[in-house]
Amino acid sequence: MHRKPVLLITGARGQLGRCLQMLAPQYPDWAFLPTSSDTLNVTDRRAVRRFIAENRPDWCINCAAYTAVDRAESERSEAWRVNALGPRYLAEVCREQGIPLIHFSTDYVYHGHHNQPLSEDSATRPRSTYARTKLAGDRAVLRCHPEGGMVIRTSWLYSPYGHNFAHTIWRLGRERPELRVVFDQIGTPTFAPHLAQAVLHIIALVEQQRSFPSALAGIWHYSNEGVCSWYDFAQTIADLKQLPCYIRPIRTSEYPTAAARPPFSVLDKAKIKAAFSLEIPHWRRGVEQWAMQTEG
């Protein structure tokens, strides 16, 4: 009997991990193997080696990440372990076993005052602990698995699950008469189900070719299409959810945070669209779908 390809998903309780699992019924010829920190601790090298040896996955999709951007400034060692060491250990073992690794990163590794979309070759200038640890993880994947390590940098991720900006605006917008949201940080929201679908589309293309996916290696960008500010994002959520609060646009200087955010982080997706024939939805479509999938 033909063995189904096994897709190992780390960090499966997070936003992206849950979205990947929700799509599993669309791929009945694959076996999805979701794990969380209690079943696979990616920061434990021996545990990673043992788990992969026992389960023999054909793909590893690393959704495990420390994403508390501000808290990372006071929990640096934990952010480093999850965001830098975890990807390194996965990359080392996946390279040894000939398993392609798909790892996710962030637009926060870029920090400049430019106004042109960022390509995969753009200079990185991380300004926070979170961004620095994520960049270290990117570099570890590329260094330790140069022929099969795929790093996908995305931006402003949200979904119907867990804690994210969209849910925060929705909750606070029902509790408060006014919300203050920055208008001078520009980027693109990414609806996690869209990213999950793109990842599975890419894997399907490689599986059809039945060859080791060396073409995956390197850095790639994926976000929804279009451009907006956090204020625009919040206002769209308020409109779709018919929130009674007023969204007040403010400057970043009026809303200090522990960790610095990039003022402009619009990602150029030309590379990933051309390589894998992807059609990426506009960010507003993602927000509309999120609004329909969340109650209230």
Short mmCIF file of C-alpha atoms in Angstrom, two decimals:
data_model
loop_
_atom_site.label_atom_id
_atom_site.label_comp_id
_atom_site.label_asym_id
_atom_site.label_seq_id
_atom_site.Cartn_x
_atom_site.Cartn_y
_atom_site.Cartn_z
CA MET A 1 0.00 0.00 0.00
CA HIS A 2 1.28 3.46 -0.90
CA ARG A 3 2.30 5.45 2.19
CA LYS A 4 0.69 8.83 2.59
CA PRO A 5 3.11 11.78 2.81
CA VAL A 6 3.32 12.85 6.45
CA LEU A 7 3.27 16.58 7.21
CA LEU A 8 4.69 17.38 10.64
CA ILE A 9 3.27 20.65 12.00
CA THR A 10 5.03 22.13 15.02
CA GLY A 11 3.30 24.81 17.07
CA ALA A 12 -0.02 23.36 15.94
CA ARG A 13 -2.03 25.20 18.61
CA GLY A 14 -1.07 28.59 17.20
CA GLN A 15 -2.93 30.57 14.56
CA LEU A 16 -1.18 29.20 11.50
CA GLY A 17 -0.95 25.67 12.86
CA ARG A 18 -4.68 25.57 13.47
CA CYS A 19 -5.40 26.96 10.00
CA LEU A 20 -3.28 24.24 8.41
CA GLN A 21 -5.19 21.58 10.30
CA MET A 22 -8.54 23.07 9.25
CA LEU A 23 -7.50 22.52 5.63
CA ALA A 24 -6.56 18.87 6.15
CA PRO A 25 -9.89 17.50 4.79
CA GLN A 26 -9.03 19.09 1.44
CA TYR A 27 -5.91 16.89 1.27
CA PRO A 28 -7.09 13.34 2.05
CA ASP A 29 -3.97 11.82 0.48
CA TRP A 30 -1.75 13.39 3.15
CA ALA A 31 -1.34 12.56 6.82
CA PHE A 32 -1.19 15.63 9.06
CA LEU A 33 0.86 15.25 12.25
CA PRO A 34 0.16 18.24 14.50
CA THR A 35 2.35 18.75 17.57
CA SER A 36 2.60 21.33 20.34
CA SER A 37 5.21 22.01 22.99
CA ASP A 38 3.97 19.18 25.20
CA THR A 39 4.36 16.57 22.44
CA LEU A 40 7.40 18.03 20.67
CA ASN A 41 9.60 20.62 22.36
CA VAL A 42 11.51 22.14 19.46
CA THR A 43 14.03 23.68 21.87
CA ASP A 44 15.19 20.20 22.94
CA ARG A 45 17.59 18.87 20.30
CA ARG A 46 17.38 15.25 21.51
CA ALA A 47 13.59 15.38 21.56
CA VAL A 48 13.53 16.72 17.99
CA ARG A 49 15.88 14.01 16.75
CA ARG A 50 13.96 11.26 18.53
CA PHE A 51 10.53 12.43 17.39
CA ILE A 52 11.51 12.76 13.74
CA ALA A 53 13.27 9.39 13.77
CA GLU A 54 10.20 7.69 15.25
CA ASN A 55 7.57 9.37 13.05
CA ARG A 56 9.51 9.75 9.77
CA PRO A 57 7.68 12.81 8.40
CA ASP A 58 8.08 13.76 4.75
CA TRP A 59 7.70 17.48 5.49
CA CYS A 60 8.24 19.69 8.50
CA ILE A 61 6.18 22.89 8.77
CA ASN A 62 7.50 24.92 11.69
CA CYS A 63 4.76 27.10 13.17
CA ALA A 64 6.32 27.14 16.64
CA ALA A 65 7.27 30.69 17.61
CA TYR A 66 7.51 33.11 20.51
CA THR A 67 5.31 35.96 19.28
CA ALA A 68 4.75 38.19 22.34
CA VAL A 69 6.63 41.11 20.78
CA ASP A 70 6.71 43.42 23.79
CA ARG A 71 7.09 40.73 26.44
CA ALA A 72 10.13 39.40 24.58
CA GLU A 73 12.05 42.44 25.84
CA SER A 74 11.86 41.00 29.36
CA GLU A 75 11.84 37.31 28.38
CA ARG A 76 14.79 37.32 26.02
CA SER A 77 16.11 33.86 26.82
CA GLU A 78 12.75 32.22 26.14
CA ALA A 79 12.30 34.15 22.89
CA TRP A 80 15.80 33.10 21.83
CA ARG A 81 15.20 29.43 22.63
CA VAL A 82 11.96 29.20 20.66
CA ASN A 83 12.72 31.56 17.77
CA ALA A 84 16.41 30.85 17.20
CA LEU A 85 17.40 27.50 18.73
CA GLY A 86 14.18 25.68 17.79
CA PRO A 87 14.51 26.39 14.05
CA ARG A 88 18.19 25.47 14.20
CA TYR A 89 17.53 22.06 15.73
CA LEU A 90 14.72 21.34 13.29
CA ALA A 91 16.89 22.38 10.35
CA GLU A 92 19.80 20.21 11.48
CA VAL A 93 17.67 17.09 11.87
CA CYS A 94 15.63 17.72 8.71
CA ARG A 95 18.85 18.09 6.70
CA GLU A 96 20.22 14.83 8.14
CA GLN A 97 16.99 13.01 7.26
CA GLY A 98 16.45 14.65 3.86
CA ILE A 99 13.22 16.34 4.93
CA PRO A 100 12.24 19.77 3.55
CA LEU A 101 11.56 22.36 6.24
CA ILE A 102 9.16 25.28 5.87
CA HIS A 103 9.81 27.94 8.51
CA PHE A 104 7.92 31.19 9.09
CA SER A 105 9.43 34.55 9.88
CA THR A 106 8.37 38.16 10.13
CA ASP A 107 8.45 41.54 8.44
CA TYR A 108 9.83 42.91 11.73
CA VAL A 109 13.34 41.84 10.68
CA TYR A 110 13.24 44.87 8.36
CA HIS A 111 13.30 48.32 9.88
CA GLY A 112 13.80 51.32 7.65
CA HIS A 113 12.17 54.54 6.54
CA HIS A 114 11.86 53.50 2.90
CA ASN A 115 8.63 53.56 0.93
CA GLN A 116 9.23 50.81 -1.62
CA PRO A 117 8.06 47.20 -1.16
CA LEU A 118 10.72 45.02 0.44
CA SER A 119 12.26 42.21 -1.57
CA GLU A 120 13.86 39.08 -0.15
CA ASP A 121 17.26 40.74 -0.73
CA SER A 122 16.43 43.89 1.26
CA ALA A 123 18.73 44.70 4.17
CA THR A 124 17.59 43.47 7.57
CA ARG A 125 17.71 45.84 10.55
CA PRO A 126 15.96 44.23 13.52
CA ARG A 127 15.20 46.69 16.30
CA SER A 128 13.59 44.45 18.94
CA THR A 129 14.39 41.23 20.76
CA TYR A 130 11.57 39.51 18.90
CA ALA A 131 12.92 40.64 15.53
CA ARG A 132 16.51 39.74 16.39
CA THR A 133 15.57 36.24 17.54
CA LYS A 134 13.44 35.66 14.45
CA LEU A 135 16.29 36.76 12.18
CA ALA A 136 18.64 34.40 14.02
CA GLY A 137 16.19 31.58 13.36
CA ASP A 138 16.02 32.47 9.67
CA ARG A 139 19.78 32.38 9.39
CA ALA A 140 19.99 29.09 11.24
CA VAL A 141 17.54 27.45 8.83
CA LEU A 142 19.39 28.73 5.78
CA ARG A 143 22.79 27.77 7.19
CA CYS A 144 21.88 24.33 8.56
CA HIS A 145 19.57 23.23 5.72
CA PRO A 146 20.81 25.11 2.64
CA GLU A 147 19.19 22.77 0.10
CA GLY A 148 15.79 22.28 1.70
CA GLY A 149 15.14 25.10 4.15
CA MET A 150 12.36 27.47 3.09
CA VAL A 151 11.94 30.68 5.09
CA ILE A 152 8.63 32.47 4.49
CA ARG A 153 8.50 35.99 5.92
CA THR A 154 4.99 37.27 6.49
CA SER A 155 3.36 40.28 8.14
CA TRP A 156 0.57 41.26 10.53
CA LEU A 157 -0.77 37.71 10.87
CA TYR A 158 -4.31 37.24 12.18
CA SER A 159 -6.96 34.52 12.05
CA PRO A 160 -10.26 33.40 13.57
CA TYR A 161 -8.20 31.79 16.37
CA GLY A 162 -6.13 32.90 19.33
CA HIS A 163 -4.84 36.35 20.22
CA ASN A 164 -4.28 38.81 17.39
CA PHE A 165 -4.85 42.44 16.42
CA ALA A 166 -8.22 41.80 14.80
CA HIS A 167 -9.62 40.09 17.87
CA THR A 168 -8.23 42.82 20.12
CA ILE A 169 -9.91 45.59 18.12
CA TRP A 170 -13.15 43.61 18.04
CA ARG A 171 -13.10 43.08 21.83
CA LEU A 172 -12.02 46.58 22.83
CA GLY A 173 -14.30 48.19 20.30
CA ARG A 174 -17.29 46.76 22.16
CA GLU A 175 -15.95 47.84 25.55
CA ARG A 176 -14.66 51.37 24.91
CA PRO A 177 -16.08 54.48 23.23
CA GLU A 178 -12.73 55.27 21.56
CA LEU A 179 -9.63 53.37 20.42
CA ARG A 180 -6.33 55.04 19.53
CA VAL A 181 -4.48 53.30 16.68
CA VAL A 182 -1.27 54.32 14.93
CA PHE A 183 -1.53 55.49 11.33
CA ASP A 184 2.20 55.92 10.59
CA GLN A 185 3.15 52.22 10.53
CA ILE A 186 2.48 50.86 7.05
CA GLY A 187 2.31 47.22 5.97
CA THR A 188 -0.17 44.51 5.00
CA PRO A 189 -2.40 42.29 7.16
CA THR A 190 -2.12 38.57 6.38
CA PHE A 191 -5.10 36.28 6.92
CA ALA A 192 -3.58 33.05 8.24
CA PRO A 193 -5.96 30.74 6.31
CA HIS A 194 -4.70 32.33 3.07
CA LEU A 195 -1.08 31.68 4.06
CA ALA A 196 -1.91 28.12 5.11
CA GLN A 197 -3.58 27.45 1.76
CA ALA A 198 -0.56 28.86 -0.10
CA VAL A 199 1.81 26.59 1.85
CA LEU A 200 -0.22 23.48 1.08
CA HIS A 201 -0.46 24.55 -2.56
CA ILE A 202 3.34 24.76 -2.71
CA ILE A 203 3.75 21.35 -1.09
CA ALA A 204 1.26 19.85 -3.54
CA LEU A 205 3.25 21.19 -6.49
CA VAL A 206 6.45 19.65 -5.15
CA GLU A 207 4.74 16.33 -4.40
CA GLN A 208 3.47 16.18 -7.97
CA GLN A 209 7.03 16.58 -9.24
CA ARG A 210 8.22 13.76 -6.95
CA SER A 211 11.66 15.30 -6.55
CA PHE A 212 13.55 16.80 -3.62
CA PRO A 213 12.37 20.40 -3.36
CA SER A 214 15.67 22.24 -3.66
CA ALA A 215 13.73 24.99 -5.44
CA LEU A 216 12.14 25.81 -2.08
CA ALA A 217 15.38 26.81 -0.42
CA GLY A 218 15.92 30.41 0.58
CA ILE A 219 13.85 33.38 1.69
CA TRP A 220 10.36 34.08 0.39
CA HIS A 221 7.75 36.73 1.11
CA TYR A 222 4.04 36.13 1.57
CA SER A 223 1.36 38.52 2.76
CA ASN A 224 -2.01 39.49 1.39
CA GLU A 225 -2.02 42.03 -1.43
CA GLY A 226 -2.43 45.75 -0.88
CA VAL A 227 -1.14 48.28 1.63
CA CYS A 228 -2.60 49.90 4.75
CA SER A 229 -1.81 51.29 8.18
CA TRP A 230 -2.78 49.72 11.48
CA TYR A 231 -5.41 52.48 11.66
CA ASP A 232 -6.89 51.46 8.28
CA PHE A 233 -6.90 47.83 9.43
CA ALA A 234 -8.68 48.74 12.66
CA GLN A 235 -11.23 50.95 10.91
CA THR A 236 -12.06 48.16 8.46
CA ILE A 237 -12.63 45.77 11.36
CA ALA A 238 -14.84 48.34 13.10
CA ASP A 239 -16.89 48.90 9.94
CA LEU A 240 -17.40 45.21 9.20
CA LYS A 241 -18.27 44.39 12.79
CA GLN A 242 -20.35 47.56 13.17
CA LEU A 243 -18.50 48.54 16.33
CA PRO A 244 -19.89 51.60 18.11
CA CYS A 245 -16.47 53.02 19.05
CA TYR A 246 -14.53 55.82 17.38
CA ILE A 247 -11.13 54.84 15.93
CA ARG A 248 -8.75 57.75 16.46
CA PRO A 249 -5.58 57.86 14.29
CA ILE A 250 -2.41 58.65 16.26
CA ARG A 251 1.34 58.72 15.66
CA THR A 252 3.67 56.01 16.94
CA SER A 253 5.23 58.57 19.28
CA GLU A 254 1.85 58.87 21.02
CA TYR A 255 1.70 55.15 21.75
CA PRO A 256 5.06 54.01 23.17
CA THR A 257 5.71 50.26 23.38
CA ALA A 258 8.50 48.16 24.85
CA ALA A 259 9.52 46.88 21.41
CA ALA A 260 10.02 49.03 18.31
CA ARG A 261 7.87 48.33 15.25
CA PRO A 262 8.98 48.98 11.66
CA PRO A 263 7.44 52.11 10.16
CA PHE A 264 7.19 50.52 6.70
CA SER A 265 7.20 46.79 6.00
CA VAL A 266 5.23 46.16 2.81
CA LEU A 267 6.50 42.89 1.34
CA ASP A 268 7.10 42.31 -2.37
CA LYS A 269 5.56 38.92 -3.26
CA ALA A 270 6.65 38.75 -6.91
CA LYS A 271 9.09 35.89 -6.29
CA ILE A 272 6.70 33.47 -4.60
CA LYS A 273 3.83 34.29 -6.99
CA ALA A 274 5.95 33.59 -10.05
CA ALA A 275 7.63 30.45 -8.72
CA PHE A 276 4.44 28.71 -7.54
CA SER A 277 1.70 30.32 -9.67
CA LEU A 278 0.04 31.83 -6.62
CA GLU A 279 -2.88 34.22 -6.77
CA ILE A 280 -2.90 36.16 -3.51
CA PRO A 281 -6.12 37.77 -2.24
CA HIS A 282 -6.31 41.43 -1.22
CA TRP A 283 -6.10 42.09 2.52
CA ARG A 284 -9.68 43.38 2.65
CA ARG A 285 -10.96 40.03 1.44
CA GLY A 286 -9.17 38.41 4.33
CA VAL A 287 -10.77 40.77 6.84
CA GLU A 288 -14.19 40.15 5.31
CA GLN A 289 -13.70 36.40 5.67
CA TRP A 290 -12.46 36.84 9.24
CA ALA A 291 -15.55 38.90 10.08
CA MET A 292 -17.85 36.20 8.72
CA GLN A 293 -16.02 33.41 10.55
CA THR A 294 -16.10 35.10 13.96
CA GLU A 295 -19.33 35.31 15.91
CA GLY A 296 -20.94 38.56 16.91
#
